[in-house]
XYZ file of C-alpha atoms in Angstrom:
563
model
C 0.000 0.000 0.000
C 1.432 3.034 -1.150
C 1.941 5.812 1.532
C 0.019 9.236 0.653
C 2.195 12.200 0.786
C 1.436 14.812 4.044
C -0.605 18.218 3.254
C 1.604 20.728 1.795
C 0.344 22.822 5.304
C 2.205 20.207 6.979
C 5.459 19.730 5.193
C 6.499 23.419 5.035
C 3.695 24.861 7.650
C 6.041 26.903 9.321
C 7.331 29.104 5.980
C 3.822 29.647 5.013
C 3.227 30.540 8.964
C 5.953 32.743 8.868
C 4.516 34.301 5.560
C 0.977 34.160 6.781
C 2.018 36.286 9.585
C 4.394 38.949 7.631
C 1.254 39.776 5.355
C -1.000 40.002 8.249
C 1.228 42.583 9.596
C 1.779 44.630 6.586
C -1.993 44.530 5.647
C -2.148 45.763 9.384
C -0.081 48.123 8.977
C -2.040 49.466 5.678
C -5.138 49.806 7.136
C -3.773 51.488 9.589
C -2.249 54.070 7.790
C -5.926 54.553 5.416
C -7.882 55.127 8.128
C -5.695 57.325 9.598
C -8.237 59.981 9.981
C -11.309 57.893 10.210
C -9.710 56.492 13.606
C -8.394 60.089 14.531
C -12.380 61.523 14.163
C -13.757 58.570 16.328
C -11.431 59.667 19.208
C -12.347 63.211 18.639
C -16.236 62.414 18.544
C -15.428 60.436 21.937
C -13.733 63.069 23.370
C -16.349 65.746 22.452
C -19.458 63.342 24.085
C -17.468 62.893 26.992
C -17.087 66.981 27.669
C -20.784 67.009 26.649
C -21.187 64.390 29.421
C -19.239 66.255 31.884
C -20.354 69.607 31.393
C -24.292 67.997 31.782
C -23.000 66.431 35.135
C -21.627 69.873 36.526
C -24.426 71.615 35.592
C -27.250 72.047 38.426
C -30.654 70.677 38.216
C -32.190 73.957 38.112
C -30.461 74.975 35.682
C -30.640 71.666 32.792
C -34.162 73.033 31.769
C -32.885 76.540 30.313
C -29.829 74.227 29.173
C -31.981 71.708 27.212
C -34.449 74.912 25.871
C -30.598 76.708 24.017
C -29.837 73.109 23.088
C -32.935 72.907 21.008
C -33.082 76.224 19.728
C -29.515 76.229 18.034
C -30.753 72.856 16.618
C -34.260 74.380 15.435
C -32.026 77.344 13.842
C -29.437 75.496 11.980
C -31.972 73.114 10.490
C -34.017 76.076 9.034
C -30.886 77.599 7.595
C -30.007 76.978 4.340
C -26.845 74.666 3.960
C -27.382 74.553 7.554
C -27.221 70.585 8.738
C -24.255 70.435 6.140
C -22.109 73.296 7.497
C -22.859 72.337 10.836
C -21.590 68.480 10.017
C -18.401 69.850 8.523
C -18.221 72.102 11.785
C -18.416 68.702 13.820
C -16.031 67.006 12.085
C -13.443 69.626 12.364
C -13.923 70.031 15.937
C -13.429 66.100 16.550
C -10.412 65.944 14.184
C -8.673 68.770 16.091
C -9.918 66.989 19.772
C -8.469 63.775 18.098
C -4.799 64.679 16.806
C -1.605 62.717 18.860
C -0.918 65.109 21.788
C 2.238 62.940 22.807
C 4.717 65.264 22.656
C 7.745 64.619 20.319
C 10.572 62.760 21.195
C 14.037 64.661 20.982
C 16.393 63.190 18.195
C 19.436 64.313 21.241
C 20.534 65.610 24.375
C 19.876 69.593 24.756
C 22.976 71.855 24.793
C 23.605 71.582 28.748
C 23.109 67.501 28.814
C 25.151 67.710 25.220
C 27.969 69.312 27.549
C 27.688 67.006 30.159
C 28.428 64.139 27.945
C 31.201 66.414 26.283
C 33.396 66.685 30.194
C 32.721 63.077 31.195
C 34.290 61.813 27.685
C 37.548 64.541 28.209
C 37.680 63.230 31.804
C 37.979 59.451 30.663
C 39.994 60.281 28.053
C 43.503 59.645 29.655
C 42.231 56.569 31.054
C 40.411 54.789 27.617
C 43.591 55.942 25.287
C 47.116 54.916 23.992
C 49.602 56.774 21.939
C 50.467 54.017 19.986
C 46.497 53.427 18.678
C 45.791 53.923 15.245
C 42.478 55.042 15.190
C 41.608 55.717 19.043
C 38.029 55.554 20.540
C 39.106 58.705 22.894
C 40.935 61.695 21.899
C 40.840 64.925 23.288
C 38.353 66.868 21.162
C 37.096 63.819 19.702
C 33.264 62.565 19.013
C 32.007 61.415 22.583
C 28.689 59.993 20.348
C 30.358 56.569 19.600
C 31.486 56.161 23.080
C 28.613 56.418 24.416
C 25.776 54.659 22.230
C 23.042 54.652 24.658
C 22.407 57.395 27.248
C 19.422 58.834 29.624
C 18.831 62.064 31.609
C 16.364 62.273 34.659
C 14.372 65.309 35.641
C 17.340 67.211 37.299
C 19.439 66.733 34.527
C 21.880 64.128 35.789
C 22.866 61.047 33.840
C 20.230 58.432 35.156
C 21.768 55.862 32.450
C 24.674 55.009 30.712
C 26.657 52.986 28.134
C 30.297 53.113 27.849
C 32.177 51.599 25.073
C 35.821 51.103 25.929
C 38.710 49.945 23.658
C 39.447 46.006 24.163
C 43.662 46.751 25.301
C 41.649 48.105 28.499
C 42.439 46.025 31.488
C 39.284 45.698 32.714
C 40.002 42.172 34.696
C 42.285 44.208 37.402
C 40.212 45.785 40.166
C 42.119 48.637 40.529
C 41.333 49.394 36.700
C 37.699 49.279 37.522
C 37.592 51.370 40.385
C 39.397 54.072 38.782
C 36.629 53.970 36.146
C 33.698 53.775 38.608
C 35.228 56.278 40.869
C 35.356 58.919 38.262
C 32.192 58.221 36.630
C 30.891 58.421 40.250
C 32.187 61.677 40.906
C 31.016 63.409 37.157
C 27.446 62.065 37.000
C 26.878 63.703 40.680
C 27.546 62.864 43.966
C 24.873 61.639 46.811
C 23.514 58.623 44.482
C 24.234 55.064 44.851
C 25.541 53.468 41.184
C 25.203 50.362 39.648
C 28.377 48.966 36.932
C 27.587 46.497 34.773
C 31.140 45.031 32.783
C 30.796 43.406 29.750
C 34.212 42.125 29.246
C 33.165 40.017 26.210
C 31.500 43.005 24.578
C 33.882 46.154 25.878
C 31.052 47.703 26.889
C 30.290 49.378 30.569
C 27.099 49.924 31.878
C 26.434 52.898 34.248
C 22.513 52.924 35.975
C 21.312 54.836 39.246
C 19.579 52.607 42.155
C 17.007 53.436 43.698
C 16.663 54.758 47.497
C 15.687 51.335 49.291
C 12.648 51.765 51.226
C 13.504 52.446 54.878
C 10.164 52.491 56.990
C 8.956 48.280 56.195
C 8.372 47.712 59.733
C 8.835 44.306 61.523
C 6.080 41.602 60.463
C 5.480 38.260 59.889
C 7.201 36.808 56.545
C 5.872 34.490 54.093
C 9.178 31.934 54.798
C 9.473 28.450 55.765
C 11.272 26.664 59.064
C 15.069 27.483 58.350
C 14.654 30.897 56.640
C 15.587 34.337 57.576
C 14.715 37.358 56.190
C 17.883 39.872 56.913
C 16.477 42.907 54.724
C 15.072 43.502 51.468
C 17.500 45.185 48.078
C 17.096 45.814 44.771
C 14.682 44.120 42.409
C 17.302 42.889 39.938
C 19.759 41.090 42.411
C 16.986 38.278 43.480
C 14.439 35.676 41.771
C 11.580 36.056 44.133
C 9.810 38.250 46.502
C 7.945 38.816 49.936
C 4.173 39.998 50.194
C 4.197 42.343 52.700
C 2.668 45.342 54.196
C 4.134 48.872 53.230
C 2.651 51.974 53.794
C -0.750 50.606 54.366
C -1.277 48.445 51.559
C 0.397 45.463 50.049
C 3.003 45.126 47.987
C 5.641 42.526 46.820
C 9.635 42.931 47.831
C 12.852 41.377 47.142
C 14.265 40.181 50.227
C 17.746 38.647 51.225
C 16.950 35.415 52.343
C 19.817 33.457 54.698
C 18.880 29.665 54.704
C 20.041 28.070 57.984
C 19.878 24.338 59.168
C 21.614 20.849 58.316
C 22.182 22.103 54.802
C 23.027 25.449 55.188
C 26.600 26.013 53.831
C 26.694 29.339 55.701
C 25.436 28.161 58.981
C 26.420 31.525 61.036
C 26.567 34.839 60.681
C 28.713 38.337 61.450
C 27.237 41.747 60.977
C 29.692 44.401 61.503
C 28.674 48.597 60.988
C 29.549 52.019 63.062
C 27.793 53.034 66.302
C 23.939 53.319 65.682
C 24.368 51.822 61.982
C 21.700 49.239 63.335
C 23.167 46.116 64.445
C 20.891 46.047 67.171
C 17.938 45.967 64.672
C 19.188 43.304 62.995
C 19.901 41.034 65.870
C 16.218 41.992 67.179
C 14.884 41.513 64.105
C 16.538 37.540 63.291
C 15.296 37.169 67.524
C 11.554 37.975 66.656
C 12.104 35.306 63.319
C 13.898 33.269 65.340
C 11.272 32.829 68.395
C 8.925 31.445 65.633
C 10.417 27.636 65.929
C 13.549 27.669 68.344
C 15.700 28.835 71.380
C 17.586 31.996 71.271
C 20.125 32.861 73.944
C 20.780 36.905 73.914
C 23.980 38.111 74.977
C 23.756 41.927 75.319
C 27.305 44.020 75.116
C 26.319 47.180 74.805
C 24.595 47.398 78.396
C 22.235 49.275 77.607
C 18.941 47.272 77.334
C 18.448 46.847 74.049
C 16.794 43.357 74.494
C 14.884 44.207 77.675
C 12.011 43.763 75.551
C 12.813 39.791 75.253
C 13.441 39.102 79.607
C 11.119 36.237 80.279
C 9.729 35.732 77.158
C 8.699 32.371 76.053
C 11.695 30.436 73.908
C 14.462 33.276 75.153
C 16.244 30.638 77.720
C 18.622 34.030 78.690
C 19.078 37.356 78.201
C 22.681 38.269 79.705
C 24.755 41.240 80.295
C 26.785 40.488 82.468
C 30.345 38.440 82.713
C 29.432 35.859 84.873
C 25.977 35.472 83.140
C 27.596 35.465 79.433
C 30.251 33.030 80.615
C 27.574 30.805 82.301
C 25.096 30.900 79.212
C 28.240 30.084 76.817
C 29.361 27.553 78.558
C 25.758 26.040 78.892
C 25.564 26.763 74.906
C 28.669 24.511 74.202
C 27.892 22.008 76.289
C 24.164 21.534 74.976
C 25.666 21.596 70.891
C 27.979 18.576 72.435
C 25.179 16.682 74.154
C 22.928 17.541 70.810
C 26.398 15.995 68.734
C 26.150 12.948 71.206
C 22.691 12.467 70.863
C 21.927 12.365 67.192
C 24.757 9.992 66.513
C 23.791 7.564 68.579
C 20.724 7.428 66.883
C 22.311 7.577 63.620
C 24.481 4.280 64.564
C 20.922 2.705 65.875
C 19.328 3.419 62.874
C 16.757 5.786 64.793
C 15.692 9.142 63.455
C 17.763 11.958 65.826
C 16.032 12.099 69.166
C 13.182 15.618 68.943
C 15.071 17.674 71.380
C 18.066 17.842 68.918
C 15.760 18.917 65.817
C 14.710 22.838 67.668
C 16.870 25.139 66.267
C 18.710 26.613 68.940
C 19.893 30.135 68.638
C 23.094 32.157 70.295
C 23.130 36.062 69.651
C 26.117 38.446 70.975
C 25.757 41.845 69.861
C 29.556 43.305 70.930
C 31.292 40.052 72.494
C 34.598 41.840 72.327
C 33.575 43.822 75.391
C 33.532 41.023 77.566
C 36.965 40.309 76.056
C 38.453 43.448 77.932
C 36.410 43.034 80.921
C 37.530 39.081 81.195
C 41.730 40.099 80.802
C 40.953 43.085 83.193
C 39.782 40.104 85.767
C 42.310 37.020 84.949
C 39.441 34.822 83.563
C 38.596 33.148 79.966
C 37.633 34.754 77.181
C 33.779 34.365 76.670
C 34.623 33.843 72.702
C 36.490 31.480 73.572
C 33.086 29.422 74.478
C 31.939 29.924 70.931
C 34.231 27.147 69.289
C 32.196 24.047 69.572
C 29.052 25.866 68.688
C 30.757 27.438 65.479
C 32.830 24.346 64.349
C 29.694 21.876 64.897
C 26.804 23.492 65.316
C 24.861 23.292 62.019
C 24.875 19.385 62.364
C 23.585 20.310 66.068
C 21.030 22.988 64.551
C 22.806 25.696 67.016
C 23.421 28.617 64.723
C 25.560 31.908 66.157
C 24.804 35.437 65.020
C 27.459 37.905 66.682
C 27.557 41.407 65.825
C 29.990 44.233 66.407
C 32.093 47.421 65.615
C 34.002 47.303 62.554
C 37.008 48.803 64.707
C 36.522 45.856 67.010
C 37.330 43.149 64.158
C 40.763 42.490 65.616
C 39.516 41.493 68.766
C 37.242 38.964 67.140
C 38.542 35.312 67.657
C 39.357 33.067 64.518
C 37.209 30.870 64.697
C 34.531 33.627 64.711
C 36.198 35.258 61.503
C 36.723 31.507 59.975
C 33.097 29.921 60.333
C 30.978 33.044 59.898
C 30.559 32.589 56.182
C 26.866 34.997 55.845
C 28.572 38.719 56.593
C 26.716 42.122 56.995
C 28.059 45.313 56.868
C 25.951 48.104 57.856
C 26.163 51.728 57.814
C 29.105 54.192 55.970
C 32.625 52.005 55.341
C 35.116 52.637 53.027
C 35.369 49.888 49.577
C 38.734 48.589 51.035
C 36.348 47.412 54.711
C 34.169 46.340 52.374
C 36.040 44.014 50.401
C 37.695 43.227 53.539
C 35.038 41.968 55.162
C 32.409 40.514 52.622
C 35.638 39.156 50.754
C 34.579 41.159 47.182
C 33.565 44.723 46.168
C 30.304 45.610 45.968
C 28.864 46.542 42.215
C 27.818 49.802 43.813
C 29.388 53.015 44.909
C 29.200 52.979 48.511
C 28.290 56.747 49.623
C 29.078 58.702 52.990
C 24.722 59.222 54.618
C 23.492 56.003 55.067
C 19.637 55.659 57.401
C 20.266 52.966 60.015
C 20.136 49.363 58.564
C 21.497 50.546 55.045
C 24.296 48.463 54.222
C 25.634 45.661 52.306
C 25.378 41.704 52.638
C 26.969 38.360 51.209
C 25.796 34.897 51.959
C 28.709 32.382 51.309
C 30.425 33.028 48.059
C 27.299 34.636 46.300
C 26.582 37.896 45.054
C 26.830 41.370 47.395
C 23.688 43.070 47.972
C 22.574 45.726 48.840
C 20.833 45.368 52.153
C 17.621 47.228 54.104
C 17.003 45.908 57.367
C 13.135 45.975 58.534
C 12.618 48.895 61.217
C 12.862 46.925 64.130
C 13.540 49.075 67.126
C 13.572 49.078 70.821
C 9.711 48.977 72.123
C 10.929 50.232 74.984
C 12.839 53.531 73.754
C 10.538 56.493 74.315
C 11.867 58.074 70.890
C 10.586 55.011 68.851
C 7.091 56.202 67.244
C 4.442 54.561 68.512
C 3.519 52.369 65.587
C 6.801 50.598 65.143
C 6.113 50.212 69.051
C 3.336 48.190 68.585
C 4.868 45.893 65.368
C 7.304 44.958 67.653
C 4.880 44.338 70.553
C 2.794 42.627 68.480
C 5.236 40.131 67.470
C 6.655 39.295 70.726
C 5.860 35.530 72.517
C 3.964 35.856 75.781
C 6.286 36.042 79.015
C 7.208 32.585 80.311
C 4.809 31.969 84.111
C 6.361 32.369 86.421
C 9.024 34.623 85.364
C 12.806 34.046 85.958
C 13.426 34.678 89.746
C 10.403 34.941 91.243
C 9.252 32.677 94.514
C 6.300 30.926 94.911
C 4.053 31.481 98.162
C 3.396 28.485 100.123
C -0.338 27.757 100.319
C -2.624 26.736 103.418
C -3.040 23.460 103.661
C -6.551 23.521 105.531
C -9.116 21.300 105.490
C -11.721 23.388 103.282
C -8.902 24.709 101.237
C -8.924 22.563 97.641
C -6.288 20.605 96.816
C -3.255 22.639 94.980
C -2.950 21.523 90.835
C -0.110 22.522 88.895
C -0.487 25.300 86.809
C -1.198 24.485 83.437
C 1.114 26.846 81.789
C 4.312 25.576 83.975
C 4.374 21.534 83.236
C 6.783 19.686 85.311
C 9.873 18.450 84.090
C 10.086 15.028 82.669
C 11.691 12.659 85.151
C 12.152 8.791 84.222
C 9.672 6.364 86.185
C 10.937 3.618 88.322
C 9.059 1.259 90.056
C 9.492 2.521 93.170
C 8.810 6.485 92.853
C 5.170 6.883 92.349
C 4.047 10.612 91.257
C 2.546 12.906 94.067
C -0.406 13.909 94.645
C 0.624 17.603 95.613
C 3.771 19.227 93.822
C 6.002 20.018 96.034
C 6.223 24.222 97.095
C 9.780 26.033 97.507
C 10.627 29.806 97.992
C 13.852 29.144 96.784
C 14.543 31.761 94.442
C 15.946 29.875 90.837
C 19.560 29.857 90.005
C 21.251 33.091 88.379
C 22.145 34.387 85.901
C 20.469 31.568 83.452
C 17.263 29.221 84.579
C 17.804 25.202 84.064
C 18.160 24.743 80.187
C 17.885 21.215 80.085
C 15.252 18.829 80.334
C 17.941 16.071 82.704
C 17.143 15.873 85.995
């Protein structure tokens, strides 16, 4: 049986698609073009009916009956005039061709004389950097064309350069950093100063491209995020340095923003973190801010610095096992914190070798925050006793397999006094507030793409998560509830999200009761459950918990479930 051939549609179908479509277009196009001014007198006569419609709207009620009488009469007079309806047709269509010409006004074929000019110095200023004497036919020159250096360009309302593309000869070493900063420095400095700059190198193409970020939005207050068990939300940046975004609440509606997302947990390869900035560059905030996330599914154990009650809002809250300020408290908690990350260690690998899933008190994240441990640093060589950083080893070395994850924060002047192991296993950095490129690099371990700038609002800065991309960094306003100079709404975002206070609170005693006969039998509280004890045959469990004034142990509670 012979096989038919396919339909000629089928065979070559997407030519005669292509085809199909190109003669589409053009007829498209042609009609376009003829009815021209039939389409431009529709929009007119639209136009016109909706100023009739408006004008009947505005006018009062009273006043529609004298309206509707003139209305009438101008008809009645143009229909008994001779040529009348025909004059007064052409009148119309006049009227709605002029309502319905293009009012877009025309685009400029170039810059005016003063942006002309300001393309003209920025070329002479980059001409001793972009040339060589032994080119043949150089791209700069003084006095040369600055049009084919610059291809594409864009002005903003002031008159500064908002956008633009640099071509650049190919012998330009544009792989040494030095090179590069050079170049962004100056183009910095001559398309105005105060704005924060975005380079773009195209090695490939010799091409540089020069755009102005936007201000990051500075008053997101704290709220819940949209993230899952493990994720952090450190700030929000720019729209074009991240693949997804937060719903959130802004300025009393919602809106959708790119945040900086630090993944901690078992597969976290940047399981702790370092945030670094001036005095009042909004450390603080952060470290409240990662607390309030934190509280959401784990532990967090605050160790306070600064001394100045900056986590007073936290003190017997529930899930904050300790919030410290003192030596012997920090040293106590630390200590606690490194042995609990070795009994968590001990734990799951026994059940690993059983072939048991790790035991549920190892699986809540656990959380250590030290805003300024280098204080304590002094304070412990002033008194002959250890370092407190020197607690943080175990918990840095092997704490993600432990889920214990450390967040320290501190001075950038203090970053000598940091331990090694601190610098070595804090692989997520944050820098916030002004810092020069060289503390930059220094810290985050590469440049930022973006000029850094001299004003910065608290929790502006930069961050890096591992060996990724730099961002730049917005931390939600997450202040001290407490301060009488915070505004009353952040106040109550930060109230809002706070866990109720433990009962009873850290330190206080418990009154003994009567024991009469008509007095009912005491029942333990339901919000303070007694700690687990094992069961052997011979203890039996009491009738009547047992009632102390013994005052409980400073400067941390009991932060273990062993007796």
């Amino acid at each position: 049986m012979a096989r038919r051939p396919l339909p000629r549609i089928l065979s070559n179908g997407s030519a005669q698609l292509a085809r199909s479509r190109e003669l589409a277009r053009t007829a498209a196009d042609s009609a376009t073009d003829v009815l021209h001014p039939l389409i431009t007198i529709a929009r007119g006569l639209r136009r016109l009916a909706a100023a009739g419609r408006r004008r009947w709207t505005e006018t009062p009620k009273e006043r529609r009956g004298a309206l509707l009488f003139l209305a009438a009469s101008v008809i009645l007079v143009v229909a008994l005039v001779p040529y009348g309806p025909l004059l007064a047709a052409i009148t119309l269509m006049a009227a709605a061709a002029w309502q319905g010409r293009d009012r877009s006004p025309a685009a400029s074929d170039g810059p005016d004389e003063s942006q002309a000019q300001r393309l003209k110095s920025l070329y002479e200023a980059l001409v001793p950097y972009f040339s060589a004497a032994e080119d043949p036919e150089p791209l700069y020159s003084h006095g040369g064309a600055w049009d084919k250096a610059f291809p594409t360009y864009a002005f903003d309302g002031g008159g500064r350069i908002s956008q633009l593309v640099v071509r650049y000869p190919a012998y330009f070493t544009d792989g040494e950093a030095e090179a590069r900063a050079r170049i962004e420095h100056l183009l910095a400095a001559k398309s105005g100063r105060g704005r924060e700059y975005h380079f773009t190198w195209d090695e490939e193409g010799n091409q540089l491209t020069v755009g102005v970020l936007l201000p990051l939005p500075v008053d997101i207050a704290a709220q819940r995020f949209v993230t899952t068990p493990g994720e952090t939300v450190l700030g929000f940046t720019d729209p074009t340095r991240v693949q997804r975004t937060l719903p959130l609440t802004h300025g009393g509606r919602q809106r959708d923003v790119p945040p900086v997302v630090w993944r901690t947990g078992l597969r976290s390869t940047e399981p702790h973190l370092l945030a670094l900035g001036q005095p009042g560059s909004g450390t603080s905030t952060l470290l409240r801010s990662i607390a309030l996330q934190a509280l959401l599914h784990g532990d967090v154990v605050i160790v306070d610095g600064g001394g100045t009650g900056e986590y007073a809002c936290l003190t017997g809250r529930d899930g904050v096992l300790a919030v410290e300020a003192g030596l012997a408290g920090v040293t106590a908690s630390l200590e606690w914190a490194a042995t609990e990350t070795e009994r968590r260690l001990i734990a799951a690998n026994r059940a690993h070798q059983a072939g048991h899933p790790p035991p549920d008190d190892t699986k809540r994240p656990l959380w250590i925050l030290l805003d300024r441990p280098t204080a304590f640093t002094h304070l412990a060589a002033a008194d002959g006793r250890k370092d407190p950083q020197s607690l943080l080893q175990v918990p840095l070395r092997h704490g993600r397999p432990a889920n214990v994850t450390v967040v320290v924060a501190d001075q950038l002047d203090s970053i000598d006094a940091l331990i090694d192991p601190v610098r070595q296993h804090t692989r997520a950095r944050v820098v916030l507030g002004p810092a020069t490129a060289e503390q930059l690099e220094a810290v985050l371990g590469a440049p930022p793409h973006t000029t850094p700038i001299d004003e910065l609002p608290p929790g502006r800065g930069y961050a890096r998560l591992g060996s990724g991309p730099v961002h730049r960094l917005q931390v939600p306003a997450t202040p001290n509830p407490y301060d009488d100079a915070t505004p009353d709404a952040l106040c109550e975002a930060v109230l809002s999200l706070l866990p109720p206070r433990t009962t009873p609170a850290d330190g206080e005693t418990i009154p003994e009761q009567d024991q009469s006969e008509d007095a009912p039998e005491p029942v333990p509280a339901a919000e303070e459950p007694e700690p687990e004890a094992p069961q052997t045959p011979e203890a039996a469990p009491a009738a009547v918990p047992v009632l102390t004034e013994e005052t409980l142990p400073n400067p941390v509670p009991v932060l273990t479930k062993e007796t």
